[in-house]
Structure formats: C-alpha cells, structure tokens
Amino acid sequence: MAKVAVVGVVGRTNAGKSTLVNALVGEKVSIVSPVEQTTRNTIRGIVSDTRGQLVLLDTPGLHKAVGDLGRLMNRMARRSAAGTDITCVVFDASDEPQLEDVGWMQRVAKEKPEKVLFVLNKADKAPFYEKMFHDAWEEALSLAPPSEEEKSFAGPLWVKSISTTEGGAKDVLDFLFDFAEEGELLFDEDTVTDYPRKLAIADSIREKFLAKMHQEIPHELGIIVKSIDESASQEKPVWKITVDVLVNRPSQKPIVIGKAAQTIKYVRKLAEREVSEMFGVKAHIELWVRVEPGWMKNQRILSDMGYMGDLV
Ligand SMILES: Nc1nc2c(ncn2[C@@H]2O[C@H](COP(=O)(O)OP(=O)(O)OP(=O)(O)O)[C@@H](O)[C@H]2O)c(=O)[nH]1
Ligand SMILES: [Mg+2]
C-alpha cells in the first residue's frame, strides 16, 4: 500500500507557495511572479514517487480583499485549508512576520489540527527571521492554550526551504510523506496536475504579462481562453488558441499592448513556447485586448476564468 495525503498549501501572498509546489512536483504546474496575488485559482499539483502520492492544493495567498475577485480568492484559500489531511503553511521568513502570517498562526493555534507543517521559506536570503516566527507562534498559542482534551496537540513541525533551488525543498517533501497515511492513489502516477488546459494556458499568458507589468495593472488584468482549434499536421497537432485579454480602463490598453506592440509580442512568443512544451503541440496564440470596465465584479466573466467553481 502507498502513502497518500491531500495537502493544503496556504500562506500570505508572495510567500512562495506556488514555487514550493512546483519544486515538490518537479514540474511547473503553477505560475510564479514577484507580483502579489499571482495565483487566482486553487491548483492541484500531484507528486508520485516510490513512497506514494501527495496531492498539493496551491491556493491564492490571503491578502486584504478588494472587490469580488479578491473576496473570491480569499474564500478559496480558506476553503482549501479545510478538508485536507495536512496543512502546510508557507512563510516568507526573509521578511518579519506580517499580519497575514500571524493570522494563519492564530488559526492553527485555535483549531489545533493534527498535522501541520510550518515552512520557513526563502532560507537562502539574509536576514532570515527564524526566531521571530517561532516567537510569533508561541504568542499565537498563548492566546489559545490547549484545553484538557487538546493536551496531546504537538504543535506544528518546522522546516526550512529554498524553493527556488533544485533539492531545496527536499525536507518539506520528506516531512509530508512522514505525515501521509496508507491509502489508494488518488490520481494516475503520471499525472502532475488536473488543472483544465484552458485555465493553464490563461495562467501561462498572465504570468508573461506579470513579468512586464507593475503596480495596479496586474490586478485589473484578466485572461480568458475563448477557444482552442485543433488541427493535425505532419509532425505535431496544431492548436490555434484565441484569447481575450481584459483590462478595466481604456488607459490600460496601450500599456498592455506596449510600444510598437512589444509587450504583446513578447507575451505571445513566450506563451506559445511554453504551451508547446506543456502539451507537446505547435501553438499559435491570438491575443485580443478588450476594455471591459468592472470585469472583476462580473460573475459571468469570473466564472469563465474558473474562479467560481467547486474547489476541493
Ligand atoms: N530567494 C528566494 N525567492 C523565492 C523562494 N521561493 C519563492 N521565491 C520568490 O518569491 C516570489 C513569489 O513566489 P510565488 O511562488 O509566486 O508566491 P505565492 O506564495 O504563490 O504568491 P501568490 O500566488 O500571490 O499567493 C517569486 O518571485 C519567487 O521566485 C525562495 O526559496 N528563495
Ligand atoms: Mg501562487
């Protein structure tokens, strides 16, 4: 029998959750960027090795919610933490504990789940605030001391991680497998994610834009893959992918397109390359930039982007 567990990967935005999930899976299943609120959906990354299988739920980082999209993302993160076998809270320990970090600690202290891993991420950076995080945990626990029945609560296991380097998250993987219990595999051993391909392509495109954008635009940029037309060629299948790029205000359109269409060309080229590799096809991507005021509040559009569906 194999060891199996469903792991909720949670923590504040930019802590490195998606980077960690990719490192554990050994393949890119979730987009990464230095911009806050990069992940908008719950994405399952699946790790299978000789020990068994871990299903990792990468979630949007908690943040001060603005608007419907922000509230939906926070709800997804909270819901994903519930109903899992293991909670893995990721902290960016190259920074002092922030409000959202303390919030997760207080939640763990209150609920006292049996299996919790606290990951102090970005251990390659200096300064590294390991002690401050331990102190913050002691304080959170002192606010919710265990009752008689909860005396067996062992507290979280702590582990350091450098999620950006090969092998830097090995200890995290070992701890998670130690926690896992015998059971049936939940997915085929070759599966690394079950994220729908339209959403994966939209995310790949959004990641390329994020690399070029600053400040407010990333949060008002939405990508919808409208259609994928498949045809055959001699070597590989050809996918013609039609995509809407939504912005919130007319002034954002020229920024997203870029001078002499440079930004959009850059995004298209990199996304075509990535999609080709991901799916083993030849990808042609057409990007149509549209001004859609208030799209972040439009339930139909949010649902097209997959942000409303059932999550766990
Ligand atoms: N130096 C260093 N940088 C890291 C490490 N892990 C992640 N990062 C960087 O931190 C930034 C944020 O990483 P993400 O994985 O997108 O963070 P996230 O927690 O998924 O963020 P949201 O999706 O917004 O909630 C990226 O620029 C990563 O390259 C690490 O171990 N060391
Ligand atoms: Mg993320």
mmCIF file of C-alpha atoms and ligand atoms in Angstrom:
data_model
loop_
_atom_site.group_PDB
_atom_site.id
_atom_site.type_symbol
_atom_site.label_atom_id
_atom_site.label_comp_id
_atom_site.label_asym_id
_atom_site.label_seq_id
_atom_site.Cartn_x
_atom_site.Cartn_y
_atom_site.Cartn_z
ATOM 1 C CA MET A 1 0.000 0.000 0.000
ATOM 2 C CA ALA A 2 1.125 3.524 -0.763
ATOM 3 C CA LYS A 3 1.189 6.563 1.482
ATOM 4 C CA VAL A 4 -1.282 9.186 0.362
ATOM 5 C CA ALA A 5 -2.262 12.652 1.562
ATOM 6 C CA VAL A 6 -4.053 15.761 0.408
ATOM 7 C CA VAL A 7 -2.073 18.828 1.460
ATOM 8 C CA GLY A 8 -3.436 22.370 1.676
ATOM 9 C CA VAL A 9 -0.596 24.782 0.856
ATOM 10 C CA VAL A 10 -1.532 28.123 2.338
ATOM 11 C CA GLY A 11 0.067 31.371 3.456
ATOM 12 C CA ARG A 12 0.194 35.011 2.556
ATOM 13 C CA THR A 13 0.653 36.264 -0.968
ATOM 14 C CA ASN A 14 4.241 36.145 -2.278
ATOM 15 C CA ALA A 15 5.427 33.684 0.388
ATOM 16 C CA GLY A 16 6.468 31.245 -2.349
ATOM 17 C CA LYS A 17 3.624 28.701 -2.232
ATOM 18 C CA SER A 18 3.474 28.142 -5.989
ATOM 19 C CA THR A 19 7.268 27.998 -6.211
ATOM 20 C CA LEU A 20 7.265 25.356 -3.476
ATOM 21 C CA VAL A 21 4.517 23.322 -5.141
ATOM 22 C CA ASN A 22 6.421 23.372 -8.449
ATOM 23 C CA ALA A 23 9.602 22.318 -6.645
ATOM 24 C CA LEU A 24 7.823 19.410 -4.943
ATOM 25 C CA VAL A 25 6.126 18.258 -8.139
ATOM 26 C CA GLY A 26 9.376 18.700 -10.069
ATOM 27 C CA GLU A 27 7.486 20.393 -12.879
ATOM 28 C CA LYS A 28 5.842 23.744 -13.342
ATOM 29 C CA VAL A 29 2.163 23.350 -12.567
ATOM 30 C CA SER A 30 1.533 26.796 -11.112
ATOM 31 C CA ILE A 31 2.638 30.242 -12.232
ATOM 32 C CA VAL A 32 5.047 32.319 -10.153
ATOM 33 C CA SER A 33 5.850 36.027 -10.005
ATOM 34 C CA PRO A 34 7.071 38.699 -7.598
ATOM 35 C CA VAL A 35 3.722 40.469 -8.039
ATOM 36 C CA GLU A 36 1.227 39.960 -5.213
ATOM 37 C CA GLN A 37 -1.836 37.782 -5.824
ATOM 38 C CA THR A 38 -0.301 35.834 -8.670
ATOM 39 C CA THR A 39 -2.316 32.661 -8.072
ATOM 40 C CA ARG A 40 -6.053 33.148 -8.516
ATOM 41 C CA ASN A 41 -7.311 29.581 -8.590
ATOM 42 C CA THR A 42 -6.739 26.556 -6.425
ATOM 43 C CA ILE A 43 -4.381 24.386 -8.446
ATOM 44 C CA ARG A 44 -3.658 20.754 -7.711
ATOM 45 C CA GLY A 45 -0.053 19.636 -8.083
ATOM 46 C CA ILE A 46 0.461 15.892 -7.794
ATOM 47 C CA VAL A 47 3.668 14.227 -6.577
ATOM 48 C CA SER A 48 4.089 10.487 -7.063
ATOM 49 C CA ASP A 49 7.173 8.583 -6.012
ATOM 50 C CA THR A 50 8.068 5.204 -4.566
ATOM 51 C CA ARG A 51 6.553 6.214 -1.231
ATOM 52 C CA GLY A 52 3.143 7.067 -2.653
ATOM 53 C CA GLN A 53 1.298 10.202 -3.653
ATOM 54 C CA LEU A 54 0.774 13.717 -2.368
ATOM 55 C CA VAL A 55 -1.935 15.944 -3.779
ATOM 56 C CA LEU A 56 -0.897 19.534 -3.129
ATOM 57 C CA LEU A 57 -3.500 22.288 -3.295
ATOM 58 C CA ASP A 58 -1.793 25.534 -4.235
ATOM 59 C CA THR A 59 -4.051 28.365 -3.142
ATOM 60 C CA PRO A 60 -4.247 32.119 -3.644
ATOM 61 C CA GLY A 61 -2.367 33.916 -0.835
ATOM 62 C CA LEU A 62 -4.516 35.686 1.702
ATOM 63 C CA HIS A 63 -4.471 39.441 1.369
ATOM 64 C CA LYS A 64 -6.639 42.424 2.108
ATOM 65 C CA ALA A 65 -9.532 41.642 -0.195
ATOM 66 C CA VAL A 66 -10.515 44.309 -2.691
ATOM 67 C CA GLY A 67 -13.657 43.699 -4.710
ATOM 68 C CA ASP A 68 -15.369 40.479 -5.687
ATOM 69 C CA LEU A 69 -12.290 38.860 -7.218
ATOM 70 C CA GLY A 70 -10.289 39.492 -4.038
ATOM 71 C CA ARG A 71 -13.024 38.091 -1.819
ATOM 72 C CA LEU A 72 -13.389 35.009 -4.016
ATOM 73 C CA MET A 73 -9.652 34.365 -3.837
ATOM 74 C CA ASN A 74 -9.587 34.632 -0.048
ATOM 75 C CA ARG A 75 -12.563 32.313 0.204
ATOM 76 C CA MET A 76 -10.809 29.774 -1.997
ATOM 77 C CA ALA A 77 -7.717 29.886 0.218
ATOM 78 C CA ARG A 78 -9.703 29.362 3.419
ATOM 79 C CA ARG A 79 -11.827 26.599 1.958
ATOM 80 C CA SER A 80 -8.832 24.768 0.577
ATOM 81 C CA ALA A 81 -7.254 24.627 4.006
ATOM 82 C CA ALA A 82 -10.302 22.829 5.311
ATOM 83 C CA GLY A 83 -10.916 19.219 4.369
ATOM 84 C CA THR A 84 -7.273 18.323 3.770
ATOM 85 C CA ASP A 85 -5.119 15.753 5.580
ATOM 86 C CA ILE A 86 -2.165 18.072 6.145
ATOM 87 C CA THR A 87 -1.925 21.841 6.353
ATOM 88 C CA CYS A 88 1.300 23.298 5.054
ATOM 89 C CA VAL A 89 1.683 26.978 5.929
ATOM 90 C CA VAL A 90 4.365 28.758 3.925
ATOM 91 C CA PHE A 91 6.086 31.824 5.384
ATOM 92 C CA ASP A 92 8.483 34.193 3.667
ATOM 93 C CA ALA A 93 10.995 34.258 6.517
ATOM 94 C CA SER A 94 13.252 36.728 4.721
ATOM 95 C CA ASP A 95 10.754 39.265 5.988
ATOM 96 C CA GLU A 96 9.438 39.815 9.514
ATOM 97 C CA PRO A 97 6.099 38.106 10.283
ATOM 98 C CA GLN A 98 3.253 40.081 8.727
ATOM 99 C CA LEU A 99 -0.370 40.388 9.741
ATOM 100 C CA GLU A 100 -1.463 37.561 7.413
ATOM 101 C CA ASP A 101 1.286 35.261 8.766
ATOM 102 C CA VAL A 102 0.117 35.849 12.314
ATOM 103 C CA GLY A 103 -3.447 35.289 11.089
ATOM 104 C CA TRP A 104 -2.565 31.773 9.857
ATOM 105 C CA MET A 105 -0.746 31.039 13.127
ATOM 106 C CA GLN A 106 -3.761 32.121 15.150
ATOM 107 C CA ARG A 107 -5.983 29.914 13.060
ATOM 108 C CA VAL A 108 -3.710 26.902 13.567
ATOM 109 C CA ALA A 109 -3.445 27.675 17.284
ATOM 110 C CA LYS A 110 -7.206 27.822 17.579
ATOM 111 C CA GLU A 111 -8.031 24.740 15.506
ATOM 112 C CA LYS A 112 -5.041 22.630 16.587
ATOM 113 C CA PRO A 113 -5.063 20.349 13.558
ATOM 114 C CA GLU A 114 -3.189 17.101 13.962
ATOM 115 C CA LYS A 115 -0.803 17.523 11.035
ATOM 116 C CA VAL A 116 0.658 20.936 10.378
ATOM 117 C CA LEU A 117 3.903 21.868 8.718
ATOM 118 C CA PHE A 118 5.282 25.399 9.044
ATOM 119 C CA VAL A 119 7.657 26.079 6.165
ATOM 120 C CA LEU A 120 10.149 28.895 6.649
ATOM 121 C CA ASN A 121 10.776 29.666 3.006
ATOM 122 C CA LYS A 122 13.454 31.763 1.256
ATOM 123 C CA ALA A 123 16.137 30.322 3.555
ATOM 124 C CA ASP A 124 18.745 31.436 1.003
ATOM 125 C CA LYS A 125 18.149 35.048 1.977
ATOM 126 C CA ALA A 126 19.695 37.143 4.734
ATOM 127 C CA PRO A 127 18.474 38.295 7.132
ATOM 128 C CA PHE A 128 16.339 35.275 7.951
ATOM 129 C CA TYR A 129 13.816 35.803 10.740
ATOM 130 C CA GLU A 130 13.543 32.249 12.057
ATOM 131 C CA LYS A 131 13.360 33.216 15.726
ATOM 132 C CA MET A 132 10.752 35.907 15.137
ATOM 133 C CA PHE A 133 8.475 33.323 13.506
ATOM 134 C CA HIS A 134 8.908 30.894 16.409
ATOM 135 C CA ASP A 135 8.177 33.731 18.860
ATOM 136 C CA ALA A 136 5.095 34.748 16.900
ATOM 137 C CA TRP A 137 3.852 31.144 17.079
ATOM 138 C CA GLU A 138 4.410 30.968 20.865
ATOM 139 C CA GLU A 139 2.411 34.147 21.203
ATOM 140 C CA ALA A 140 -0.412 32.854 18.998
ATOM 141 C CA LEU A 141 -0.555 29.644 21.054
ATOM 142 C CA SER A 142 -0.575 31.558 24.325
ATOM 143 C CA LEU A 143 -3.791 33.219 23.141
ATOM 144 C CA ALA A 144 -5.426 29.815 22.568
ATOM 145 C CA PRO A 145 -3.900 27.462 25.151
ATOM 146 C CA PRO A 146 -4.811 23.779 24.751
ATOM 147 C CA SER A 147 -7.680 22.511 26.879
ATOM 148 C CA GLU A 148 -7.509 19.177 28.778
ATOM 149 C CA GLU A 149 -8.618 17.229 25.661
ATOM 150 C CA GLU A 150 -6.222 19.122 23.463
ATOM 151 C CA LYS A 151 -3.166 18.419 25.618
ATOM 152 C CA SER A 152 -1.889 15.946 23.019
ATOM 153 C CA PHE A 153 -1.549 18.746 20.442
ATOM 154 C CA ALA A 154 2.086 18.526 19.429
ATOM 155 C CA GLY A 155 2.190 21.821 17.548
ATOM 156 C CA PRO A 156 3.483 22.325 14.050
ATOM 157 C CA LEU A 157 6.593 20.737 12.609
ATOM 158 C CA TRP A 158 9.012 23.382 11.374
ATOM 159 C CA VAL A 159 11.124 23.065 8.266
ATOM 160 C CA LYS A 160 13.233 25.408 6.156
ATOM 161 C CA SER A 161 13.038 25.570 2.395
ATOM 162 C CA ILE A 162 14.778 27.159 -0.557
ATOM 163 C CA SER A 163 12.040 26.546 -3.075
ATOM 164 C CA THR A 164 13.854 28.188 -5.966
ATOM 165 C CA THR A 165 16.753 25.717 -5.983
ATOM 166 C CA GLU A 166 16.870 22.123 -7.052
ATOM 167 C CA GLY A 167 16.598 19.901 -3.987
ATOM 168 C CA GLY A 168 15.973 22.939 -1.738
ATOM 169 C CA ALA A 169 12.540 21.648 -0.737
ATOM 170 C CA LYS A 170 13.534 18.025 -0.141
ATOM 171 C CA ASP A 171 12.968 18.227 3.620
ATOM 172 C CA VAL A 172 9.443 19.518 3.035
ATOM 173 C CA LEU A 173 8.707 16.505 0.842
ATOM 174 C CA ASP A 174 10.092 14.074 3.435
ATOM 175 C CA PHE A 175 8.032 15.594 6.250
ATOM 176 C CA LEU A 176 4.868 15.478 4.135
ATOM 177 C CA PHE A 177 5.399 11.801 3.314
ATOM 178 C CA ASP A 178 6.058 11.109 7.015
ATOM 179 C CA PHE A 179 2.652 12.597 7.774
ATOM 180 C CA ALA A 180 0.871 10.710 4.959
ATOM 181 C CA GLU A 181 -1.104 7.561 5.733
ATOM 182 C CA GLU A 182 -1.645 4.371 3.789
ATOM 183 C CA GLY A 183 -4.314 4.558 1.141
ATOM 184 C CA GLU A 184 -5.249 4.229 -2.501
ATOM 185 C CA LEU A 185 -3.630 6.532 -5.066
ATOM 186 C CA LEU A 186 -5.997 9.350 -5.991
ATOM 187 C CA PHE A 187 -4.544 10.033 -9.438
ATOM 188 C CA ASP A 188 -2.701 8.183 -12.133
ATOM 189 C CA GLU A 189 1.046 8.113 -11.348
ATOM 190 C CA ASP A 190 1.920 10.148 -14.470
ATOM 191 C CA THR A 191 -0.474 12.982 -13.705
ATOM 192 C CA VAL A 192 1.151 16.162 -12.388
ATOM 193 C CA THR A 193 -1.973 18.303 -12.354
ATOM 194 C CA ASP A 194 -5.653 18.101 -13.255
ATOM 195 C CA TYR A 195 -5.948 21.829 -13.890
ATOM 196 C CA PRO A 196 -8.067 22.338 -17.035
ATOM 197 C CA ARG A 197 -5.969 23.166 -20.075
ATOM 198 C CA LYS A 198 -7.814 26.391 -20.917
ATOM 199 C CA LEU A 199 -7.090 27.721 -17.442
ATOM 200 C CA ALA A 200 -3.466 26.537 -17.565
ATOM 201 C CA ILE A 201 -2.945 28.371 -20.862
ATOM 202 C CA ALA A 202 -4.630 31.520 -19.497
ATOM 203 C CA ASP A 203 -2.330 31.393 -16.463
ATOM 204 C CA SER A 204 0.762 30.950 -18.612
ATOM 205 C CA ILE A 205 -0.217 34.065 -20.572
ATOM 206 C CA ARG A 206 -0.969 36.043 -17.401
ATOM 207 C CA GLU A 207 2.420 35.098 -15.962
ATOM 208 C CA LYS A 208 4.190 36.525 -19.012
ATOM 209 C CA PHE A 209 2.269 39.791 -18.653
ATOM 210 C CA LEU A 210 3.087 39.965 -14.936
ATOM 211 C CA ALA A 211 6.776 39.843 -15.782
ATOM 212 C CA LYS A 212 6.311 43.081 -17.729
ATOM 213 C CA MET A 213 3.773 44.960 -15.598
ATOM 214 C CA HIS A 214 3.995 46.971 -12.423
ATOM 215 C CA GLN A 215 1.707 48.012 -9.628
ATOM 216 C CA GLU A 216 -2.001 48.278 -10.275
ATOM 217 C CA ILE A 217 -2.439 46.750 -13.716
ATOM 218 C CA PRO A 218 -1.744 43.124 -12.726
ATOM 219 C CA HIS A 219 -4.836 43.099 -10.553
ATOM 220 C CA GLU A 220 -7.011 44.519 -13.297
ATOM 221 C CA LEU A 221 -5.769 42.165 -15.989
ATOM 222 C CA GLY A 222 -7.866 39.128 -16.825
ATOM 223 C CA ILE A 223 -7.217 36.403 -19.378
ATOM 224 C CA ILE A 224 -9.846 34.170 -20.954
ATOM 225 C CA VAL A 225 -9.013 31.427 -23.423
ATOM 226 C CA LYS A 226 -12.024 31.575 -25.732
ATOM 227 C CA SER A 227 -11.292 28.649 -28.000
ATOM 228 C CA ILE A 228 -8.691 26.080 -28.939
ATOM 229 C CA ASP A 229 -8.995 24.912 -32.551
ATOM 230 C CA GLU A 230 -7.113 21.716 -33.031
ATOM 231 C CA SER A 231 -5.839 20.529 -36.374
ATOM 232 C CA ALA A 232 -3.322 17.936 -37.403
ATOM 233 C CA SER A 233 -0.011 18.480 -39.157
ATOM 234 C CA GLN A 234 2.680 16.070 -40.225
ATOM 235 C CA GLU A 235 4.738 16.414 -37.056
ATOM 236 C CA LYS A 236 2.542 17.583 -34.222
ATOM 237 C CA PRO A 237 -1.027 18.659 -33.544
ATOM 238 C CA VAL A 238 -1.530 22.379 -34.139
ATOM 239 C CA TRP A 239 -3.544 24.434 -31.686
ATOM 240 C CA LYS A 240 -4.914 27.818 -32.691
ATOM 241 C CA ILE A 241 -5.732 29.489 -29.415
ATOM 242 C CA THR A 242 -7.923 32.589 -29.296
ATOM 243 C CA VAL A 243 -7.615 34.662 -26.160
ATOM 244 C CA ASP A 244 -9.312 37.716 -24.698
ATOM 245 C CA VAL A 245 -7.101 39.994 -22.638
ATOM 246 C CA LEU A 246 -9.355 42.085 -20.415
ATOM 247 C CA VAL A 247 -8.405 45.393 -18.862
ATOM 248 C CA ASN A 248 -10.509 47.575 -16.612
ATOM 249 C CA ARG A 249 -9.875 51.024 -18.105
ATOM 250 C CA PRO A 250 -9.143 52.444 -21.598
ATOM 251 C CA SER A 251 -5.816 53.914 -20.393
ATOM 252 C CA GLN A 252 -4.566 50.387 -19.641
ATOM 253 C CA LYS A 253 -4.970 49.112 -23.177
ATOM 254 C CA PRO A 254 -1.896 50.819 -24.703
ATOM 255 C CA ILE A 255 0.202 49.711 -21.703
ATOM 256 C CA VAL A 256 -0.788 46.091 -22.132
ATOM 257 C CA ILE A 257 -0.063 46.259 -25.867
ATOM 258 C CA GLY A 258 3.227 48.124 -25.353
ATOM 259 C CA LYS A 259 5.213 50.458 -27.601
ATOM 260 C CA ALA A 260 5.138 49.108 -31.157
ATOM 261 C CA ALA A 261 3.182 46.152 -29.729
ATOM 262 C CA GLN A 262 6.343 44.987 -27.969
ATOM 263 C CA THR A 263 4.695 43.714 -24.810
ATOM 264 C CA ILE A 264 2.054 41.717 -26.554
ATOM 265 C CA LYS A 265 4.604 40.211 -28.952
ATOM 266 C CA TYR A 266 6.846 39.236 -26.057
ATOM 267 C CA VAL A 267 3.950 37.625 -24.203
ATOM 268 C CA ARG A 268 2.761 35.758 -27.267
ATOM 269 C CA LYS A 269 6.182 34.377 -28.100
ATOM 270 C CA LEU A 270 6.949 33.136 -24.599
ATOM 271 C CA ALA A 271 3.472 31.757 -24.004
ATOM 272 C CA GLU A 272 3.489 29.937 -27.361
ATOM 273 C CA ARG A 273 6.791 28.339 -26.432
ATOM 274 C CA GLU A 274 5.550 27.290 -23.001
ATOM 275 C CA VAL A 275 2.211 25.959 -24.212
ATOM 276 C CA SER A 276 4.001 23.993 -26.955
ATOM 277 C CA GLU A 277 6.219 22.363 -24.343
ATOM 278 C CA MET A 278 3.416 21.754 -21.863
ATOM 279 C CA PHE A 279 1.144 19.978 -24.305
ATOM 280 C CA GLY A 280 3.531 18.717 -26.997
ATOM 281 C CA VAL A 281 1.774 20.686 -29.732
ATOM 282 C CA LYS A 282 2.526 23.588 -32.034
ATOM 283 C CA ALA A 283 0.746 26.588 -30.507
ATOM 284 C CA HIS A 284 -0.446 29.741 -32.238
ATOM 285 C CA ILE A 285 -1.858 32.283 -29.844
ATOM 286 C CA GLU A 286 -4.014 35.241 -30.838
ATOM 287 C CA LEU A 287 -4.392 37.900 -28.159
ATOM 288 C CA TRP A 288 -7.312 40.360 -28.332
ATOM 289 C CA VAL A 289 -7.089 43.205 -25.822
ATOM 290 C CA ARG A 290 -10.516 44.432 -24.706
ATOM 291 C CA VAL A 291 -11.584 47.124 -22.287
ATOM 292 C CA GLU A 292 -14.226 45.623 -20.008
ATOM 293 C CA PRO A 293 -14.927 48.027 -17.147
ATOM 294 C CA GLY A 294 -15.632 46.265 -13.858
ATOM 295 C CA TRP A 295 -14.860 42.761 -15.146
ATOM 296 C CA MET A 296 -13.567 41.859 -11.673
ATOM 297 C CA LYS A 297 -17.154 42.138 -10.425
ATOM 298 C CA ASN A 298 -18.777 40.355 -13.345
ATOM 299 C CA GLN A 299 -19.932 36.932 -12.161
ATOM 300 C CA ARG A 300 -20.136 35.508 -15.672
ATOM 301 C CA ILE A 301 -16.582 36.568 -16.525
ATOM 302 C CA LEU A 302 -15.240 35.361 -13.176
ATOM 303 C CA SER A 303 -16.902 32.056 -13.829
ATOM 304 C CA ASP A 304 -15.352 31.860 -17.350
ATOM 305 C CA MET A 305 -11.990 32.315 -15.644
ATOM 306 C CA GLY A 306 -12.741 29.354 -13.387
ATOM 307 C CA TYR A 307 -12.793 31.438 -10.197
ATOM 308 C CA MET A 308 -16.258 30.385 -9.060
ATOM 309 C CA GLY A 309 -16.207 26.625 -9.361
ATOM 310 C CA ASP A 310 -16.055 23.900 -6.785
ATOM 311 C CA LEU A 311 -12.614 23.767 -5.417
ATOM 312 C CA VAL A 312 -11.722 20.818 -3.308
HETATM 313 N N1 LIG B 1 15.091 33.845 -2.888
HETATM 314 C C1 LIG B 1 14.013 33.081 -2.910
HETATM 315 N N2 LIG B 1 12.920 33.500 -3.604
HETATM 316 C C2 LIG B 1 11.822 32.695 -3.599
HETATM 317 C C3 LIG B 1 11.787 31.448 -2.913
HETATM 318 N N3 LIG B 1 10.558 30.902 -3.098
HETATM 319 C C4 LIG B 1 9.871 31.759 -3.881
HETATM 320 N N4 LIG B 1 10.616 32.843 -4.185
HETATM 321 C C5 LIG B 1 10.195 34.010 -4.999
HETATM 322 O O1 LIG B 1 9.107 34.661 -4.355
HETATM 323 C C6 LIG B 1 8.218 35.266 -5.313
HETATM 324 C C7 LIG B 1 6.786 34.824 -5.052
HETATM 325 O O2 LIG B 1 6.666 33.434 -5.340
HETATM 326 P P1 LIG B 1 5.252 32.737 -5.649
HETATM 327 O O3 LIG B 1 5.525 31.271 -5.650
HETATM 328 O O4 LIG B 1 4.596 33.344 -6.838
HETATM 329 O O5 LIG B 1 4.444 33.148 -4.335
HETATM 330 P P2 LIG B 1 2.973 32.715 -3.880
HETATM 331 O O6 LIG B 1 3.012 32.472 -2.414
HETATM 332 O O7 LIG B 1 2.484 31.610 -4.726
HETATM 333 O O8 LIG B 1 2.154 34.057 -4.169
HETATM 334 P P3 LIG B 1 0.569 34.240 -4.533
HETATM 335 O O9 LIG B 1 0.266 33.338 -5.672
HETATM 336 O O10 LIG B 1 0.495 35.689 -4.901
HETATM 337 O O11 LIG B 1 -0.187 33.936 -3.281
HETATM 338 C C8 LIG B 1 8.742 34.837 -6.687
HETATM 339 O O12 LIG B 1 9.486 35.915 -7.217
HETATM 340 C C9 LIG B 1 9.628 33.643 -6.374
HETATM 341 O O13 LIG B 1 10.679 33.463 -7.310
HETATM 342 C C10 LIG B 1 12.974 31.030 -2.198
HETATM 343 O O14 LIG B 1 13.042 29.980 -1.554
HETATM 344 N N5 LIG B 1 14.040 31.911 -2.238
HETATM 345 MG MG MG B 2 0.934 31.478 -6.053
#
